[in-house]
CSV table of C-alpha atoms in Angstrom, one decimal:
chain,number,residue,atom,x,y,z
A,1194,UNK,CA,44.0,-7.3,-24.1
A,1195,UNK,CA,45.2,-3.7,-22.8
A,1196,UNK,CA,45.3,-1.6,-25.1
A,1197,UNK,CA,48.1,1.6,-25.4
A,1198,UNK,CA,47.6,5.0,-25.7
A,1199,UNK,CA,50.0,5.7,-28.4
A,1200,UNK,CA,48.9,5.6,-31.5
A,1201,UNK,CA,51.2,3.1,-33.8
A,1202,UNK,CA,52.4,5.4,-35.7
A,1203,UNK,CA,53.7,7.1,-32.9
A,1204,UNK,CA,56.0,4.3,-31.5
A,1205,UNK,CA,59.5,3.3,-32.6
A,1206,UNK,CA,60.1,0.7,-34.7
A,1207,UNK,CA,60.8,-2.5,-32.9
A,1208,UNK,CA,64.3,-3.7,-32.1
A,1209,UNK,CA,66.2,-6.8,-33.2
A,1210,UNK,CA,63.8,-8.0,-36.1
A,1211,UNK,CA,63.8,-7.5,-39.7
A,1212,UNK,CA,60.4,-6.6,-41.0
A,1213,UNK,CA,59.4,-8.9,-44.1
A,1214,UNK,CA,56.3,-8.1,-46.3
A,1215,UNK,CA,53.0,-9.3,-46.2
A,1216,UNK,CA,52.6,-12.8,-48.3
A,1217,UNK,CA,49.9,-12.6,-51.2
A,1218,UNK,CA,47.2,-14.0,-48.6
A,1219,UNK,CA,47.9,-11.9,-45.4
A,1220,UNK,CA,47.5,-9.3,-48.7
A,1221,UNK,CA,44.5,-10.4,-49.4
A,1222,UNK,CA,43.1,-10.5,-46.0
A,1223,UNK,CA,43.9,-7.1,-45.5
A,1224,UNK,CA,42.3,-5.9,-48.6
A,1225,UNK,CA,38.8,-8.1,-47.7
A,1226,UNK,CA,39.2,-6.3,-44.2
A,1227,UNK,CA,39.3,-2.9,-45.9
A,1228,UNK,CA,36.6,-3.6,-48.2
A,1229,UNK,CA,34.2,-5.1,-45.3
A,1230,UNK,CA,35.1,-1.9,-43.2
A,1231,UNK,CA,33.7,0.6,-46.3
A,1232,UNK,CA,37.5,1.4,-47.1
A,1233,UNK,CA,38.9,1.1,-50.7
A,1234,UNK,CA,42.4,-0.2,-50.0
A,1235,UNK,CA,44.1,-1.6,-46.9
A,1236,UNK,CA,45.4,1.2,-44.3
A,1237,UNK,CA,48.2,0.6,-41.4
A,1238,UNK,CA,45.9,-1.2,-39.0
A,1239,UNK,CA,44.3,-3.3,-41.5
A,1240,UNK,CA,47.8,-4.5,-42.5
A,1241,UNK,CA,49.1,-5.0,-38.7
A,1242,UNK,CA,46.3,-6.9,-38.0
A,1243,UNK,CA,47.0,-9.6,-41.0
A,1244,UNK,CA,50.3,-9.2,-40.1
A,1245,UNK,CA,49.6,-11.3,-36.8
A,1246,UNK,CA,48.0,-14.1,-39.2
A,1247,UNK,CA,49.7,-17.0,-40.1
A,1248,UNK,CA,51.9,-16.2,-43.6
A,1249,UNK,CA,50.2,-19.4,-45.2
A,1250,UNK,CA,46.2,-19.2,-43.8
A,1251,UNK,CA,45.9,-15.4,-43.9
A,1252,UNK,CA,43.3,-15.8,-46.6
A,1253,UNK,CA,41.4,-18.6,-45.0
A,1254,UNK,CA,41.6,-16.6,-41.4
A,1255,UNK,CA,40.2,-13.6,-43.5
A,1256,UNK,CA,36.9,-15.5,-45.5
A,1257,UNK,CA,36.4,-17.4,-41.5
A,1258,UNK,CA,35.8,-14.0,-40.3
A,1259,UNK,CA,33.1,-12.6,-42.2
């Protein structure tokens, strides 16, 4: 996958869709991602990242990857 040279907190928000907030498990898979990566809570790429998982298998996705 190529990769882009700006950062994402450099980039514009995307056009044309509503944000909506992480469900409890793409929460939780964000958090287990933190913790695995030495980090005490979830930063911005840990919650992009379960942001791409499904809303109802975050969790599941998150234990499979360990």
């Amino acid at each position: 996958m190529p990769s882009s040279k700006t950062p994402p907190w450099k980039k514009p928000n995307p056009r044309g869709q509503r944000s909506q907030p992480l469900s409890p498990s793409q929460k939780e898979a964000a958090k287990q991602r933190a913790e695995e990566n030495g980090r005490p809570y979830p930063n911005l790429v840990d919650n992009m990242w379960a942001a791409r998982l499904p809303r109802d298998a975050a969790a599941t996705d998150a234990k499979k990857s360990k």
